[in-house]
GROMACS .gro file of C-alpha atoms in nm:
model
  180
    1UNK     CA    1  -6.059  -1.082  -2.129
    2UNK     CA    2  -5.703  -0.961  -2.061
    3UNK     CA    3  -5.422  -1.176  -2.196
    4UNK     CA    4  -5.047  -1.121  -2.197
    5UNK     CA    5  -4.835  -1.087  -2.506
    6UNK     CA    6  -4.522  -1.295  -2.549
    7UNK     CA    7  -4.248  -1.323  -2.808
    8UNK     CA    8  -4.484  -1.503  -3.046
    9UNK     CA    9  -4.690  -1.180  -3.056
   10UNK     CA   10  -4.398  -0.959  -3.156
   11UNK     CA   11  -4.496  -0.919  -3.523
   12UNK     CA   12  -4.859  -0.838  -3.436
   13UNK     CA   13  -4.747  -0.582  -3.176
   14UNK     CA   14  -4.499  -0.423  -3.418
   15UNK     CA   15  -4.768  -0.397  -3.684
   16UNK     CA   16  -5.016  -0.242  -3.441
   17UNK     CA   17  -4.749   0.002  -3.316
   18UNK     CA   18  -4.663   0.110  -3.672
   19UNK     CA   19  -5.030   0.154  -3.769
   20UNK     CA   20  -5.109   0.365  -3.462
   21UNK     CA   21  -4.793   0.572  -3.411
   22UNK     CA   22  -4.635   0.584  -3.758
   23UNK     CA   23  -4.290   0.595  -3.594
   24UNK     CA   24  -3.958   0.519  -3.754
   25UNK     CA   25  -3.928   0.140  -3.768
   26UNK     CA   26  -3.579   0.175  -3.619
   27UNK     CA   27  -3.733   0.281  -3.285
   28UNK     CA   28  -3.978  -0.009  -3.293
   29UNK     CA   29  -3.705  -0.260  -3.378
   30UNK     CA   30  -3.481  -0.129  -3.100
   31UNK     CA   31  -3.766  -0.153  -2.849
   32UNK     CA   32  -3.844  -0.514  -2.934
   33UNK     CA   33  -3.480  -0.619  -2.945
   34UNK     CA   34  -3.373  -0.449  -2.621
   35UNK     CA   35  -3.671  -0.362  -2.399
   36UNK     CA   36  -3.973  -0.580  -2.480
   37UNK     CA   37  -3.846  -0.877  -2.280
   38UNK     CA   38  -3.843  -0.665  -1.963
   39UNK     CA   39  -4.201  -0.543  -1.997
   40UNK     CA   40  -4.538  -0.665  -1.884
   41UNK     CA   41  -4.762  -0.646  -2.189
   42UNK     CA   42  -5.133  -0.680  -2.121
   43UNK     CA   43  -5.343  -0.712  -2.436
   44UNK     CA   44  -5.703  -0.760  -2.535
   45UNK     CA   45  -5.763  -1.003  -2.818
   46UNK     CA   46  -6.067  -1.014  -3.043
   47UNK     CA   47  -6.107  -1.325  -3.255
   48UNK     CA   48  -5.749  -1.420  -3.168
   49UNK     CA   49  -5.600  -1.089  -3.291
   50UNK     CA   50  -5.455  -0.817  -3.067
   51UNK     CA   51  -5.708  -0.533  -3.058
   52UNK     CA   52  -5.547  -0.325  -2.782
   53UNK     CA   53  -5.219  -0.334  -2.591
   54UNK     CA   54  -4.983  -0.137  -2.373
   55UNK     CA   55  -4.639  -0.196  -2.226
   56UNK     CA   56  -4.567  -0.153  -1.855
   57UNK     CA   57  -4.205  -0.048  -1.807
   58UNK     CA   58  -4.019  -0.039  -1.478
   59UNK     CA   59  -3.928   0.306  -1.347
   60UNK     CA   60  -3.771   0.424  -1.023
   61UNK     CA   61  -3.738   0.745  -0.822
   62UNK     CA   62  -3.501   0.697  -0.534
   63UNK     CA   63  -3.644   0.405  -0.335
   64UNK     CA   64  -3.986   0.428  -0.502
   65UNK     CA   65  -4.065   0.180  -0.778
   66UNK     CA   66  -4.344   0.221  -1.029
   67UNK     CA   67  -4.461   0.145  -1.377
   68UNK     CA   68  -4.471   0.358  -1.688
   69UNK     CA   69  -4.751   0.301  -1.937
   70UNK     CA   70  -4.576   0.307  -2.272
   71UNK     CA   71  -4.714   0.284  -2.623
   72UNK     CA   72  -5.081   0.240  -2.526
   73UNK     CA   73  -5.246   0.148  -2.855
   74UNK     CA   74  -5.576   0.026  -2.992
   75UNK     CA   75  -5.644  -0.088  -3.346
   76UNK     CA   76  -5.854   0.176  -3.522
   77UNK     CA   77  -6.134  -0.072  -3.591
   78UNK     CA   78  -6.167  -0.145  -3.217
   79UNK     CA   79  -6.166   0.206  -3.075
   80UNK     CA   80  -6.454   0.328  -2.864
   81UNK     CA   81  -6.520  -0.016  -2.712
   82UNK     CA   82  -6.352   0.048  -2.376
   83UNK     CA   83  -6.053  -0.179  -2.437
   84UNK     CA   84  -5.787   0.077  -2.337
   85UNK     CA   85  -5.982   0.173  -2.024
   86UNK     CA   86  -5.988  -0.197  -1.933
   87UNK     CA   87  -5.609  -0.218  -1.979
   88UNK     CA   88  -5.551   0.097  -1.774
   89UNK     CA   89  -5.777  -0.035  -1.497
   90UNK     CA   90  -5.573  -0.356  -1.504
   91UNK     CA   91  -5.254  -0.148  -1.476
   92UNK     CA   92  -5.386   0.039  -1.169
   93UNK     CA   93  -5.483  -0.291  -1.010
   94UNK     CA   94  -5.150  -0.453  -1.096
   95UNK     CA   95  -4.957  -0.164  -0.936
   96UNK     CA   96  -5.163  -0.181  -0.618
   97UNK     CA   97  -5.150  -0.559  -0.583
   98UNK     CA   98  -4.776  -0.575  -0.646
   99UNK     CA   99  -4.663  -0.290  -0.422
  100UNK     CA  100  -4.564  -0.040  -0.690
  101UNK     CA  101  -4.569   0.322  -0.581
  102UNK     CA  102  -4.689   0.500  -0.894
  103UNK     CA  103  -4.822   0.473  -1.249
  104UNK     CA  104  -4.700   0.726  -1.505
  105UNK     CA  105  -4.749   0.806  -1.874
  106UNK     CA  106  -4.670   1.061  -2.142
  107UNK     CA  107  -4.959   1.098  -2.389
  108UNK     CA  108  -4.850   1.044  -2.749
  109UNK     CA  109  -5.060   1.327  -2.885
  110UNK     CA  110  -5.263   1.624  -2.769
  111UNK     CA  111  -5.597   1.457  -2.837
  112UNK     CA  112  -5.523   1.195  -2.569
  113UNK     CA  113  -5.491   1.438  -2.275
  114UNK     CA  114  -5.866   1.457  -2.215
  115UNK     CA  115  -5.899   1.081  -2.248
  116UNK     CA  116  -5.630   1.015  -1.987
  117UNK     CA  117  -5.781   1.280  -1.760
  118UNK     CA  118  -6.112   1.090  -1.776
  119UNK     CA  119  -5.916   0.781  -1.670
  120UNK     CA  120  -5.787   0.964  -1.362
  121UNK     CA  121  -5.446   1.092  -1.475
  122UNK     CA  122  -5.349   1.454  -1.417
  123UNK     CA  123  -5.093   1.672  -1.591
  124UNK     CA  124  -4.799   1.755  -1.369
  125UNK     CA  125  -4.518   1.858  -1.599
  126UNK     CA  126  -4.456   2.017  -1.935
  127UNK     CA  127  -4.133   2.059  -2.128
  128UNK     CA  128  -4.193   2.303  -2.407
  129UNK     CA  129  -4.079   2.229  -2.760
  130UNK     CA  130  -3.839   1.954  -2.661
  131UNK     CA  131  -3.920   1.699  -2.934
  132UNK     CA  132  -3.851   1.757  -3.301
  133UNK     CA  133  -4.047   1.537  -3.539
  134UNK     CA  134  -4.127   1.578  -3.908
  135UNK     CA  135  -3.997   1.935  -3.915
  136UNK     CA  136  -4.188   2.057  -3.609
  137UNK     CA  137  -4.117   2.098  -3.236
  138UNK     CA  138  -4.358   1.951  -2.981
  139UNK     CA  139  -4.413   1.985  -2.606
  140UNK     CA  140  -4.368   1.685  -2.377
  141UNK     CA  141  -4.655   1.668  -2.129
  142UNK     CA  142  -4.630   1.425  -1.839
  143UNK     CA  143  -4.924   1.282  -1.647
  144UNK     CA  144  -4.957   1.061  -1.342
  145UNK     CA  145  -5.222   0.932  -1.108
  146UNK     CA  146  -5.198   0.966  -0.731
  147UNK     CA  147  -5.285   0.692  -0.489
  148UNK     CA  148  -5.593   0.871  -0.356
  149UNK     CA  149  -5.711   0.916  -0.714
  150UNK     CA  150  -5.715   0.543  -0.791
  151UNK     CA  151  -6.062   0.400  -0.799
  152UNK     CA  152  -6.153   0.285  -0.449
  153UNK     CA  153  -6.168  -0.083  -0.545
  154UNK     CA  154  -5.808  -0.072  -0.664
  155UNK     CA  155  -5.658   0.064  -0.341
  156UNK     CA  156  -5.505  -0.236  -0.167
  157UNK     CA  157  -5.236  -0.063   0.038
  158UNK     CA  158  -5.317   0.254   0.234
  159UNK     CA  159  -4.948   0.354   0.241
  160UNK     CA  160  -4.905   0.398  -0.136
  161UNK     CA  161  -4.676   0.681  -0.236
  162UNK     CA  162  -4.719   0.830  -0.581
  163UNK     CA  163  -4.460   1.080  -0.693
  164UNK     CA  164  -4.524   1.395  -0.889
  165UNK     CA  165  -4.158   1.413  -0.987
  166UNK     CA  166  -4.024   1.370  -1.338
  167UNK     CA  167  -3.941   1.005  -1.397
  168UNK     CA  168  -3.659   0.860  -1.595
  169UNK     CA  169  -3.727   0.521  -1.739
  170UNK     CA  170  -3.585   0.281  -1.991
  171UNK     CA  171  -3.753   0.438  -2.292
  172UNK     CA  172  -3.544   0.755  -2.245
  173UNK     CA  173  -3.244   0.537  -2.319
  174UNK     CA  174  -3.418   0.411  -2.632
  175UNK     CA  175  -3.466   0.761  -2.774
  176UNK     CA  176  -3.110   0.867  -2.687
  177UNK     CA  177  -2.958   0.562  -2.855
  178UNK     CA  178  -3.169   0.607  -3.170
  179UNK     CA  179  -3.070   0.974  -3.197
  180UNK     CA  180  -2.693   0.910  -3.171
   0.00000   0.00000   0.00000
């Protein structure tokens, strides 16, 4: 059921991104030109079309390596079918099987906090009014999932270390470069 997107899927991913997040196309273009090639991009296809996708970006804290779930998105016509939960479960499994220490995300909007909590993520950090978009300031809320919180079947390594620290990852560079 899970497939992986490649360069031939770029247009479909850009279109899905724009339909879900309504971001400035400059950010999307920069991501695909400079970051996409370094990501793992699991997708779910329905009738050959991408219905749901997310990008797994590398992130590091000291000696601890992990993955950041970035731009988790599902086509509106395919929501409520469990596709994103399947992709998140894959991401947990991937991190465990490949020796990564943590999985991290920043929900794109307030309505997603409860959803990610149901998937096992917990809020651990909040920066108040740090993003300005469309004339309004927004909080940045960070969530992660600890090793002991992974579903039992996904724990492959009893020595996993999951950090509750703020992560810096490649997408921070993206936003800085767009803003300058």
